[in-house]
Each structure stands twice: as C-alpha cells, then as structure tokens.
Amino acid sequence: MKASLALVVLPLVSASPTWQRPQRNQTYPGLDVLAKRAGLLYFGTAIDNVVLDNEQYTSIAHNRAEFGQVTPSNGQKWMHIEPQRNVFNYTLGDQVSEPGKAAGQLRRCHTFVWHNQLPTWLTQTTWSKDELIAILENHIRNEARHYYDECYAWDVVNEAFNDDGTWRDTLWLRTIGKEYIALAFQFARKYVSPRTRLYYNDYNIEKVNNKSLAVEALVTDFLGRDVPVPIDGVGLQAHFVTGRTQRYNQTVAALKLFTQHGLETALTELDVRTVLPDLPEKQEQQAADYTNSVQACVDVEGCVGVTVWDFWDPVSWVPETFPGEGNALLWDAGFVKKVAYYRVSDMLRGYA
Ligand SMILES: *[C@@H]1O[C@H](CO)[C@@H](O)[C@H](O)[C@H]1NC(C)=O
Ligand SMILES: *[C@@H]1O[C@H](CO)[C@@H](O)[C@H](O)[C@H]1NC(C)=O
Ligand SMILES: *[C@@H]1O[C@H](CO)[C@@H](O)[C@H](O)[C@H]1NC(C)=O
Ligand SMILES: *[C@@H]1O[C@H](CO)[C@@H](O)[C@H](O)[C@H]1NC(C)=O
C-alpha cells in the first residue's frame, strides 16, 4: 500500500545562502557515534519493508555509524505477524531485524497490542472476554518465542489513551476492560527474555498534559500494586510539526514524569513534518525542533535513546496521513542530508 510512495519525488529545497553543507566526515562521523559520545545508548531509525530493494536506502539504514538501533515500521504489527488465527509469519519483521543484528544494531520490537493494523479475523468476530485474553496470550507467546532475546526493548502496548487522557475505545478495552494493558505486560514478561525492556508507547505525551498524566497514572498504578505489573519504560513517540514542536523544557518535563518513577524513557518515533511548500527558513525551524527534542533526551537521566520514524522523506508516513505536509525526515528524496541532520550532529558533538 505504501510502495508507490517510494517513487514520489519530493521537491528539493536549496539550503539558505548563509549555510554551506559541511564536508568534513570526521566532524560528522554519524548520528549514533555522536549520540553514544553524548551518553545515549543509541540513535536509531525505523525501517520500512517497501524499500528494502533500494541499496542506497539499506546502506544508510544499516550503517551503524548513523543508526545503532532499528525498528520495523510495520513488519511486526498484528496483521503481518498473525494474519490468520494461530498462523504466524515473521517474514517482514525478520527482513529488518536480521540485517540489523548482522550490522550490530540494537532492535526495538514494535508492537504487541495496538488498535490499528489488526487482521480482519480478529476485528470481524465478536469475542468473549476469555476468548480474547486467550488470543492475546497466544499471540504474545508465539511472537515472543520467535524474537525471544532479539530486542533491546519491546513496545508491549501502543496508543491506549485519547488526547484528553481518557481510555481509547478499542477492541481490547471493550472486550477485556482496562486490565488488558496489565495482562499484556504480564504475558510479555512471562514469555519474552528477562533482558528485554517492556515499554508503553504513545504520542502527544511529550509535554505535561492530560494524556501524559494519564500514562503516568497507569504506571504508578502498575508499580504500586502488591504484585507490581512489570513495566520498564515509556516511549514518547514525538511526531512533531515544524514550528509547533514542544519546547525543550516541555519535553524534559514530560520525560521526567516517567523517570521520576524509576522507569526509562526514549523518543521512539521522532519526525518533524512541514506544511508544504518547504522553504529554507522552515528547514531551519525544523532543524531547531529536531535538535531541541534530541537534546531533551540527552539531558534527562533515564532517557536512553532517540529513534527517528524513518530517515528518508519518500517513505515517511506523513504525506499519506497529512495531505499537504511532508519533508519530515533527515535525508531528502535525493538521499542528501538536510539541515536538521547537521544541526543535530552539531548539538550532540557539543557533549563529547
Ligand atoms: C565517514 O567516512 C567513512 C570512510 O569513508 C565511512 O565509512 C563512514 O560511513 C562515513 N560516515 C558517515 C556518517 O558518512
Ligand atoms: C509471509 O509473509 C510474506 C510477506 O508478506 C509473504 O510473502 C509470504 O507469502 C507469507 N508466508 C505465508 C506462508 O503466508
Ligand atoms: C483535562 O482533564 C480535566 C479533568 O481531569 C478536564 O477538566 C479538562 O477539560 C481536560 N483538558 C483537556 C484539554 O482535555
Ligand atoms: C518552559 O519555558 C517557557 C518559557 O521560557 C515557560 O513559559 C514555561 O512555563 C516552561 N515550561 C515548563 C514545563 O517548564
């Protein structure tokens, strides 16, 4: 469905006249190299299956100097992993995780429980509570067997809250009730390697607001129970808009909502989309938005890494989802690094 996007040539924007593209490679050794020097565990990227036949794409995606961690954008979603009941298919997930492992990149697994990209066998049947719990456990048990020790972290539950902080109305909530999140974490802890960090992951929680406070309430509930629900981290997706991105101190405050409870955090899906047409001044603003976001993670003890939600503009999810917006990533359609790439590098180098 996204294959045609790879053929779209986005308009190239010339850099502002005052700014020259740097050439010195020793200054720009790669984002992961610099992120590690700045104290992060990794700088990573999501990888899309639809462009794996593009060698220019894969040579950057699996260049460990740039990316020390990879996440399959879509390949581990339920519709691909269990397309028919109790029939499991790891092809798309493996296409990202195996080359990542070979390249020495950490992997993040994404995701066990979400309300989107579910197979029709699951959504078009009315299940009893017990049936759906059994389906959930069976899914997690099988996938955890396959990727048992492969992933540094696993997004166990994705996007369970609405922006106003109420619980999102999903198949899981309607059928199982609020306990579905705790059950998913308990199943994950039972079947996934004890070394793998189990994460809750969501968007629009990158500042202190009703939604991030609802997630904080969930984790304090989990940690405060007589038998705590096993959760290790909260992922802040960080899908931002040029000029409307959270300020540095807002992101810092949001990260601390979770680290204050001893959880680790990460920015898991960072991108900064621009209302087209793009312009040099918008690229500068986008670069500042990227830089402030990455720097917030660097500055908060317990924020372990940043993952961009792909790095090459033509495969971004943005143009399809937000018509009229795009150019959200660090490499343009011609595989040229954008201003934001160099600004993030420069900021990270300041910590070395
Ligand atoms: C820097 O140059 C080396 C050697 O040419 C190359 O292997 C490496 O990938 C380059 N790093 C980046 C980030 O381009
Ligand atoms: C598994 O998924 C891949 C990728 O979607 C597909 O090409 C293949 O036919 C599937 N395998 C089976 C046995 O359905
Ligand atoms: C935040 O939640 C409070 C009640 O907890 C509610 O009064 C308020 O309208 C909510 N704000 C937003 C922006 O949803
Ligand atoms: C962030 O800084 C701005 C301006 O300096 C200030 O108005 C705001 O209250 C701060 N927010 C937080 C969460 O500290």
Short mmCIF file of C-alpha atoms and ligand atoms in Angstrom, two decimals:
data_model
loop_
_atom_site.label_atom_id
_atom_site.label_comp_id
_atom_site.label_asym_id
_atom_site.label_seq_id
_atom_site.Cartn_x
_atom_site.Cartn_y
_atom_site.Cartn_z
CA MET A 1 0.00 0.00 0.00
CA LYS A 2 2.90 2.35 0.66
CA ALA A 3 5.04 1.01 -2.19
CA SER A 4 4.11 3.80 -4.58
CA LEU A 5 5.42 6.38 -2.16
CA ALA A 6 8.97 5.32 -2.93
CA LEU A 7 8.51 6.65 -6.44
CA VAL A 8 7.32 10.09 -5.39
CA VAL A 9 9.98 12.71 -5.94
CA LEU A 10 9.53 15.44 -3.38
CA PRO A 11 10.54 19.00 -4.22
CA LEU A 12 14.11 19.71 -3.26
CA VAL A 13 14.74 22.89 -1.39
CA SER A 14 18.01 24.70 -1.69
CA ALA A 15 19.69 25.46 1.60
CA SER A 16 19.73 29.04 2.79
CA PRO A 17 22.55 31.09 1.26
CA THR A 18 24.29 31.63 4.56
CA TRP A 19 24.58 27.94 5.23
CA GLN A 20 27.08 25.64 3.49
CA ARG A 21 26.74 21.89 3.61
CA PRO A 22 29.68 20.64 5.69
CA GLN A 23 32.04 18.18 4.03
CA ARG A 24 34.34 17.04 6.78
CA ASN A 25 33.43 13.49 7.66
CA GLN A 26 35.45 13.44 10.89
CA THR A 27 33.14 16.18 12.13
CA TYR A 28 30.08 14.21 11.07
CA PRO A 29 31.01 10.61 11.87
CA GLY A 30 27.38 9.54 12.13
CA LEU A 31 24.48 10.22 14.47
CA ASP A 32 24.87 7.07 16.54
CA VAL A 33 28.59 7.65 17.03
CA LEU A 34 27.87 11.15 18.32
CA ALA A 35 24.82 10.10 20.37
CA LYS A 36 26.88 7.47 22.18
CA ARG A 37 29.60 10.04 22.92
CA ALA A 38 26.84 12.27 24.35
CA GLY A 39 25.81 9.44 26.70
CA LEU A 40 22.86 7.88 24.89
CA LEU A 41 22.64 4.15 24.30
CA TYR A 42 21.67 4.60 20.65
CA PHE A 43 20.40 6.84 17.88
CA GLY A 44 18.06 4.69 15.81
CA THR A 45 15.65 4.57 12.90
CA ALA A 46 12.51 2.81 11.83
CA ILE A 47 12.91 0.83 8.62
CA ASP A 48 10.18 0.26 6.05
CA ASN A 49 9.92 -3.05 4.20
CA VAL A 50 8.73 -1.42 0.96
CA VAL A 51 12.17 -0.02 0.06
CA LEU A 52 14.44 -2.86 1.08
CA ASP A 53 15.36 -3.38 -2.59
CA ASN A 54 16.86 0.14 -2.67
CA GLU A 55 20.56 -0.30 -1.91
CA GLN A 56 21.13 3.36 -1.18
CA TYR A 57 18.39 3.15 1.42
CA THR A 58 19.60 -0.04 3.06
CA SER A 59 23.24 1.09 3.11
CA ILE A 60 22.22 4.05 5.28
CA ALA A 61 19.61 2.15 7.30
CA HIS A 62 22.17 -0.44 8.38
CA ASN A 63 25.13 1.92 8.69
CA ARG A 64 25.94 1.51 12.34
CA ALA A 65 27.72 4.87 12.44
CA GLU A 66 24.38 6.56 11.75
CA PHE A 67 21.95 4.21 13.46
CA GLY A 68 22.75 2.00 16.41
CA GLN A 69 19.19 0.72 16.65
CA VAL A 70 16.44 -0.27 14.19
CA THR A 71 12.67 -0.76 14.49
CA PRO A 72 10.44 -2.32 11.81
CA SER A 73 7.89 0.41 10.94
CA ASN A 74 5.15 -2.09 10.10
CA GLY A 75 6.53 -5.62 9.89
CA GLN A 76 5.72 -6.65 13.46
CA LYS A 77 2.18 -5.35 13.57
CA TRP A 78 -0.52 -7.93 14.25
CA MET A 79 -1.87 -8.08 10.66
CA HIS A 80 1.55 -9.22 9.42
CA ILE A 81 2.63 -11.40 12.36
CA GLU A 82 -0.64 -13.36 12.81
CA PRO A 83 -2.56 -12.83 9.54
CA GLN A 84 -4.81 -15.81 10.27
CA ARG A 85 -5.71 -17.13 13.67
CA ASN A 86 -2.75 -19.05 15.11
CA VAL A 87 -0.82 -18.77 11.81
CA PHE A 88 2.36 -16.79 12.36
CA ASN A 89 4.53 -15.12 9.74
CA TYR A 90 7.77 -13.39 10.71
CA THR A 91 8.99 -12.58 7.19
CA LEU A 92 8.56 -8.80 7.31
CA GLY A 93 9.87 -8.46 10.85
CA ASP A 94 12.90 -10.60 10.06
CA GLN A 95 13.68 -8.50 6.97
CA VAL A 96 14.53 -5.65 9.33
CA SER A 97 15.74 -7.40 12.46
CA GLU A 98 18.14 -9.88 10.82
CA PRO A 99 20.23 -7.34 8.88
CA GLY A 100 20.09 -5.13 11.97
CA LYS A 101 21.55 -7.90 14.09
CA ALA A 102 24.20 -8.63 11.45
CA ALA A 103 25.16 -4.94 11.44
CA GLY A 104 25.46 -4.88 15.23
CA GLN A 105 22.41 -2.64 15.68
CA LEU A 106 20.09 -2.94 18.67
CA ARG A 107 16.49 -3.77 17.77
CA ARG A 108 13.25 -2.43 19.22
CA CYS A 109 10.23 -4.71 18.71
CA HIS A 110 7.01 -2.91 17.75
CA THR A 111 4.29 -3.81 18.84
CA PHE A 112 2.19 -6.49 20.58
CA VAL A 113 -1.07 -4.62 21.32
CA TRP A 114 -2.49 -1.80 19.23
CA HIS A 115 -5.92 -0.92 17.87
CA ASN A 116 -4.70 -0.37 14.29
CA GLN A 117 -3.39 -2.75 11.61
CA LEU A 118 -5.23 -5.71 13.09
CA PRO A 119 -6.20 -8.67 10.84
CA THR A 120 -9.85 -8.99 9.86
CA TRP A 121 -10.20 -12.39 11.52
CA LEU A 122 -9.60 -10.57 14.79
CA THR A 123 -11.74 -7.48 14.22
CA GLN A 124 -14.72 -9.06 12.46
CA THR A 125 -15.60 -11.61 15.12
CA THR A 126 -17.33 -10.93 18.41
CA TRP A 127 -15.16 -12.50 21.10
CA SER A 128 -15.93 -13.20 24.72
CA LYS A 129 -13.56 -11.73 27.28
CA ASP A 130 -11.95 -15.10 27.96
CA GLU A 131 -11.53 -15.83 24.26
CA LEU A 132 -9.82 -12.51 23.59
CA ILE A 133 -7.49 -12.91 26.58
CA ALA A 134 -6.53 -16.35 25.25
CA ILE A 135 -5.92 -14.87 21.77
CA LEU A 136 -3.77 -12.13 23.30
CA GLU A 137 -1.70 -14.59 25.31
CA ASN A 138 -1.28 -16.92 22.33
CA HIS A 139 -0.11 -14.04 20.12
CA ILE A 140 2.41 -12.80 22.67
CA ARG A 141 3.65 -16.32 23.48
CA ASN A 142 4.30 -17.18 19.83
CA GLU A 143 5.90 -13.91 18.79
CA ALA A 144 7.96 -13.82 21.97
CA ARG A 145 9.24 -17.30 21.19
CA HIS A 146 10.44 -16.09 17.77
CA TYR A 147 12.06 -12.80 18.85
CA TYR A 148 12.77 -14.00 22.38
CA ASP A 149 16.09 -12.27 23.08
CA GLU A 150 16.36 -10.26 19.88
CA CYS A 151 15.12 -6.91 21.07
CA TYR A 152 16.60 -4.41 23.46
CA ALA A 153 13.07 -3.13 24.11
CA TRP A 154 9.54 -4.12 23.16
CA ASP A 155 6.56 -1.81 22.75
CA VAL A 156 4.05 -4.02 24.56
CA VAL A 157 1.05 -1.67 24.31
CA ASN A 158 0.74 1.21 21.86
CA GLU A 159 -1.57 4.26 21.99
CA ALA A 160 -4.14 3.22 24.60
CA PHE A 161 -5.23 6.75 25.55
CA ASN A 162 -7.09 9.61 23.89
CA ASP A 163 -5.57 13.09 23.88
CA ASP A 164 -7.88 14.20 26.73
CA GLY A 165 -6.50 11.42 28.93
CA THR A 166 -9.49 9.10 28.71
CA TRP A 167 -9.04 5.47 27.68
CA ARG A 168 -9.25 4.91 23.93
CA ASP A 169 -12.28 2.89 22.88
CA THR A 170 -10.72 -0.23 21.29
CA LEU A 171 -11.49 -3.89 20.77
CA TRP A 172 -9.23 -4.60 23.75
CA LEU A 173 -10.89 -2.16 26.16
CA ARG A 174 -14.45 -3.04 25.09
CA THR A 175 -13.93 -6.80 25.39
CA ILE A 176 -11.41 -7.24 28.20
CA GLY A 177 -11.73 -3.99 30.16
CA LYS A 178 -8.90 -1.80 31.50
CA GLU A 179 -7.00 -4.87 32.72
CA TYR A 180 -5.95 -5.64 29.14
CA ILE A 181 -2.86 -3.46 29.47
CA ALA A 182 -1.69 -5.14 32.67
CA LEU A 183 -2.39 -8.56 31.15
CA ALA A 184 -0.34 -7.72 28.06
CA PHE A 185 2.63 -6.70 30.21
CA GLN A 186 2.29 -9.80 32.38
CA PHE A 187 2.20 -12.06 29.32
CA ALA A 188 5.16 -10.24 27.80
CA ARG A 189 7.20 -10.61 30.98
CA LYS A 190 6.31 -14.30 31.13
CA TYR A 191 7.39 -15.09 27.56
CA VAL A 192 9.99 -12.51 26.43
CA SER A 193 13.62 -12.64 27.57
CA PRO A 194 14.07 -11.14 31.04
CA ARG A 195 16.68 -8.81 29.50
CA THR A 196 14.18 -7.13 27.18
CA ARG A 197 12.77 -3.80 28.41
CA LEU A 198 8.97 -3.71 28.25
CA TYR A 199 7.58 -0.33 27.13
CA TYR A 200 4.30 1.51 26.94
CA ASN A 201 4.39 3.74 23.81
CA ASP A 202 2.21 6.73 22.84
CA TYR A 203 2.09 10.09 21.00
CA ASN A 204 1.23 13.60 22.20
CA ILE A 205 2.71 12.79 25.61
CA GLU A 206 5.85 14.90 25.01
CA LYS A 207 4.65 17.59 27.38
CA VAL A 208 2.82 17.53 30.68
CA ASN A 209 -0.83 17.34 29.66
CA ASN A 210 -3.90 15.21 30.39
CA LYS A 211 -2.62 12.39 28.21
CA SER A 212 0.88 12.14 29.65
CA LEU A 213 -0.61 12.42 33.16
CA ALA A 214 -2.97 9.53 32.33
CA VAL A 215 0.02 7.43 31.26
CA GLU A 216 1.82 8.42 34.46
CA ALA A 217 -1.26 7.35 36.45
CA LEU A 218 -1.20 4.00 34.66
CA VAL A 219 2.44 3.36 35.54
CA THR A 220 2.05 4.46 39.16
CA ASP A 221 -0.93 2.10 39.42
CA PHE A 222 1.20 -0.71 37.94
CA LEU A 223 4.21 -0.04 40.16
CA GLY A 224 2.11 0.47 43.29
CA ARG A 225 0.25 -2.82 43.23
CA ASP A 226 1.02 -5.52 45.80
CA VAL A 227 2.33 -7.54 42.89
CA PRO A 228 3.66 -4.83 40.56
CA VAL A 229 2.82 -5.09 36.89
CA PRO A 230 6.14 -5.47 35.04
CA ILE A 231 6.88 -2.31 33.06
CA ASP A 232 10.35 -0.94 32.34
CA GLY A 233 9.84 2.09 30.16
CA VAL A 234 7.63 4.65 28.45
CA GLY A 235 8.20 5.57 24.82
CA LEU A 236 7.31 9.10 23.74
CA GLN A 237 6.67 8.86 20.01
CA ALA A 238 7.49 12.51 19.23
CA HIS A 239 5.64 13.09 15.95
CA PHE A 240 6.06 16.85 15.67
CA VAL A 241 5.20 19.72 13.34
CA THR A 242 7.73 22.34 12.23
CA GLY A 243 7.23 25.47 14.32
CA ARG A 244 4.71 23.77 16.62
CA THR A 245 7.02 21.30 18.34
CA GLN A 246 7.17 21.16 22.14
CA ARG A 247 9.80 23.37 23.60
CA TYR A 248 12.91 21.77 25.06
CA ASN A 249 11.79 22.28 28.66
CA GLN A 250 8.33 20.81 27.95
CA THR A 251 9.86 17.62 26.60
CA VAL A 252 12.25 17.48 29.55
CA ALA A 253 9.31 17.82 31.96
CA ALA A 254 7.39 15.06 30.17
CA LEU A 255 10.35 12.67 30.24
CA LYS A 256 10.78 13.32 33.96
CA LEU A 257 7.14 12.36 34.60
CA PHE A 258 8.29 8.80 33.97
CA THR A 259 11.94 8.77 35.01
CA GLN A 260 10.92 10.05 38.48
CA HIS A 261 9.27 6.65 38.99
CA GLY A 262 12.45 4.81 38.03
CA LEU A 263 11.31 3.98 34.52
CA GLU A 264 13.48 4.52 31.50
CA THR A 265 12.23 6.54 28.55
CA ALA A 266 13.06 7.05 24.91
CA LEU A 267 11.87 9.12 21.98
CA THR A 268 10.64 6.27 19.82
CA GLU A 269 9.20 7.73 16.58
CA LEU A 270 10.68 11.21 16.13
CA ASP A 271 9.82 13.14 12.98
CA VAL A 272 9.08 16.82 12.31
CA ARG A 273 6.70 17.39 9.41
CA THR A 274 6.48 20.63 7.47
CA VAL A 275 3.49 22.28 5.83
CA LEU A 276 4.47 22.37 2.15
CA PRO A 277 5.86 24.09 0.23
CA ASP A 278 9.10 23.77 2.15
CA LEU A 279 11.37 26.81 2.42
CA PRO A 280 14.88 27.44 3.76
CA GLU A 281 13.50 29.17 6.87
CA LYS A 282 11.19 26.21 7.52
CA GLN A 283 14.19 23.88 7.27
CA GLU A 284 15.98 25.99 9.87
CA GLN A 285 12.94 25.83 12.18
CA GLN A 286 12.65 22.08 11.60
CA ALA A 287 16.33 21.71 12.46
CA ALA A 288 15.77 23.59 15.73
CA ASP A 289 12.74 21.41 16.52
CA TYR A 290 14.73 18.22 15.92
CA THR A 291 17.67 19.50 17.92
CA ASN A 292 15.61 20.57 20.94
CA SER A 293 13.86 17.21 21.03
CA VAL A 294 17.05 15.14 20.85
CA GLN A 295 18.75 17.42 23.38
CA ALA A 296 15.89 16.94 25.87
CA CYS A 297 16.55 13.20 25.78
CA VAL A 298 20.31 13.69 26.14
CA ASP A 299 19.77 15.92 29.17
CA VAL A 300 17.36 13.67 31.07
CA GLU A 301 18.98 10.86 33.00
CA GLY A 302 16.99 7.76 32.09
CA CYS A 303 16.18 8.77 28.50
CA VAL A 304 18.19 6.08 26.73
CA GLY A 305 17.87 6.91 23.05
CA VAL A 306 16.14 8.52 20.12
CA THR A 307 14.59 6.71 17.16
CA VAL A 308 13.53 8.62 14.04
CA TRP A 309 10.43 7.27 12.28
CA ASP A 310 12.44 6.51 9.16
CA PHE A 311 15.15 8.75 7.75
CA TRP A 312 14.28 9.13 4.03
CA ASP A 313 11.44 11.53 3.09
CA PRO A 314 9.86 9.39 0.33
CA VAL A 315 8.98 6.58 2.78
CA SER A 316 7.63 8.77 5.57
CA TRP A 317 4.07 8.02 6.72
CA VAL A 318 3.37 11.78 6.76
CA PRO A 319 2.25 12.68 3.19
CA GLU A 320 -0.33 9.88 3.16
CA THR A 321 -1.69 10.74 6.61
CA PHE A 322 -1.45 14.54 6.49
CA PRO A 323 -2.03 15.73 2.90
CA GLY A 324 -0.09 18.90 2.18
CA GLU A 325 2.58 18.11 4.76
CA GLY A 326 5.88 16.29 4.36
CA ASN A 327 9.69 16.58 4.28
CA ALA A 328 9.64 15.32 7.88
CA LEU A 329 12.88 13.33 7.92
CA LEU A 330 16.64 13.85 7.97
CA TRP A 331 17.52 12.79 4.41
CA ASP A 332 15.76 14.33 1.40
CA ALA A 333 14.43 12.44 -1.64
CA GLY A 334 17.88 12.54 -3.24
CA PHE A 335 19.49 10.97 -0.13
CA VAL A 336 21.08 14.31 0.73
CA LYS A 337 21.34 15.05 4.46
CA LYS A 338 19.24 18.04 5.43
CA VAL A 339 19.99 20.99 7.69
CA ALA A 340 18.33 19.16 10.59
CA TYR A 341 20.85 16.31 10.28
CA TYR A 342 23.78 18.69 10.68
CA ARG A 343 22.19 20.69 13.49
CA VAL A 344 21.50 17.53 15.50
CA SER A 345 25.09 16.39 14.86
CA ASP A 346 26.47 19.76 15.96
CA MET A 347 24.40 19.72 19.15
CA LEU A 348 25.47 16.16 20.01
CA ARG A 349 29.12 16.98 19.36
CA GLY A 350 28.84 19.69 22.00
CA TYR A 351 28.54 16.94 24.61
CA ALA A 352 31.59 14.94 23.52
C1 LIG B 1 32.73 8.61 7.10
O1 LIG B 1 33.70 8.07 6.22
C2 LIG B 1 33.95 6.68 6.38
C3 LIG B 1 35.08 6.30 5.47
O2 LIG B 1 34.91 6.90 4.21
C4 LIG B 1 32.66 5.91 6.10
O3 LIG B 1 32.88 4.52 6.28
C5 LIG B 1 31.59 6.37 7.03
O4 LIG B 1 30.36 5.71 6.72
C6 LIG B 1 31.40 7.89 6.90
N1 LIG B 1 30.42 8.29 7.89
C7 LIG B 1 29.31 8.91 7.53
C8 LIG B 1 28.39 9.21 8.65
O5 LIG B 1 29.05 9.21 6.41
C1 LIG B 2 4.56 -14.43 4.89
O1 LIG B 2 4.61 -13.05 4.62
C2 LIG B 2 5.33 -12.72 3.44
C3 LIG B 2 5.44 -11.19 3.38
O2 LIG B 2 4.18 -10.60 3.46
C4 LIG B 2 4.59 -13.32 2.24
O3 LIG B 2 5.31 -13.01 1.06
C5 LIG B 2 4.52 -14.83 2.42
O4 LIG B 2 3.76 -15.39 1.38
C6 LIG B 2 3.88 -15.17 3.76
N1 LIG B 2 4.01 -16.62 4.01
C7 LIG B 2 2.97 -17.39 4.13
C8 LIG B 2 3.27 -18.84 4.38
O5 LIG B 2 1.82 -16.97 4.06
C1 LIG B 3 -8.08 17.67 31.31
O1 LIG B 3 -8.76 16.93 32.30
C2 LIG B 3 -9.61 17.72 33.12
C3 LIG B 3 -10.25 16.84 34.17
O2 LIG B 3 -9.36 15.90 34.63
C4 LIG B 3 -10.69 18.37 32.26
O3 LIG B 3 -11.47 19.23 33.07
C5 LIG B 3 -10.05 19.15 31.12
O4 LIG B 3 -11.06 19.62 30.27
C6 LIG B 3 -9.09 18.31 30.37
N1 LIG B 3 -8.39 19.11 29.39
C7 LIG B 3 -8.32 18.77 28.11
C8 LIG B 3 -7.56 19.72 27.23
O5 LIG B 3 -8.82 17.77 27.65
C1 LIG B 4 9.27 26.40 29.55
O1 LIG B 4 9.80 27.69 29.31
C2 LIG B 4 8.82 28.67 28.99
C3 LIG B 4 9.49 29.96 28.56
O2 LIG B 4 10.82 30.04 28.99
C4 LIG B 4 7.92 28.86 30.19
O3 LIG B 4 6.92 29.83 29.91
C5 LIG B 4 7.27 27.54 30.53
O4 LIG B 4 6.49 27.66 31.71
C6 LIG B 4 8.30 26.44 30.72
N1 LIG B 4 7.60 25.17 30.83
C7 LIG B 4 7.97 24.20 31.68
C8 LIG B 4 7.17 22.95 31.63
O5 LIG B 4 8.91 24.32 32.44
#
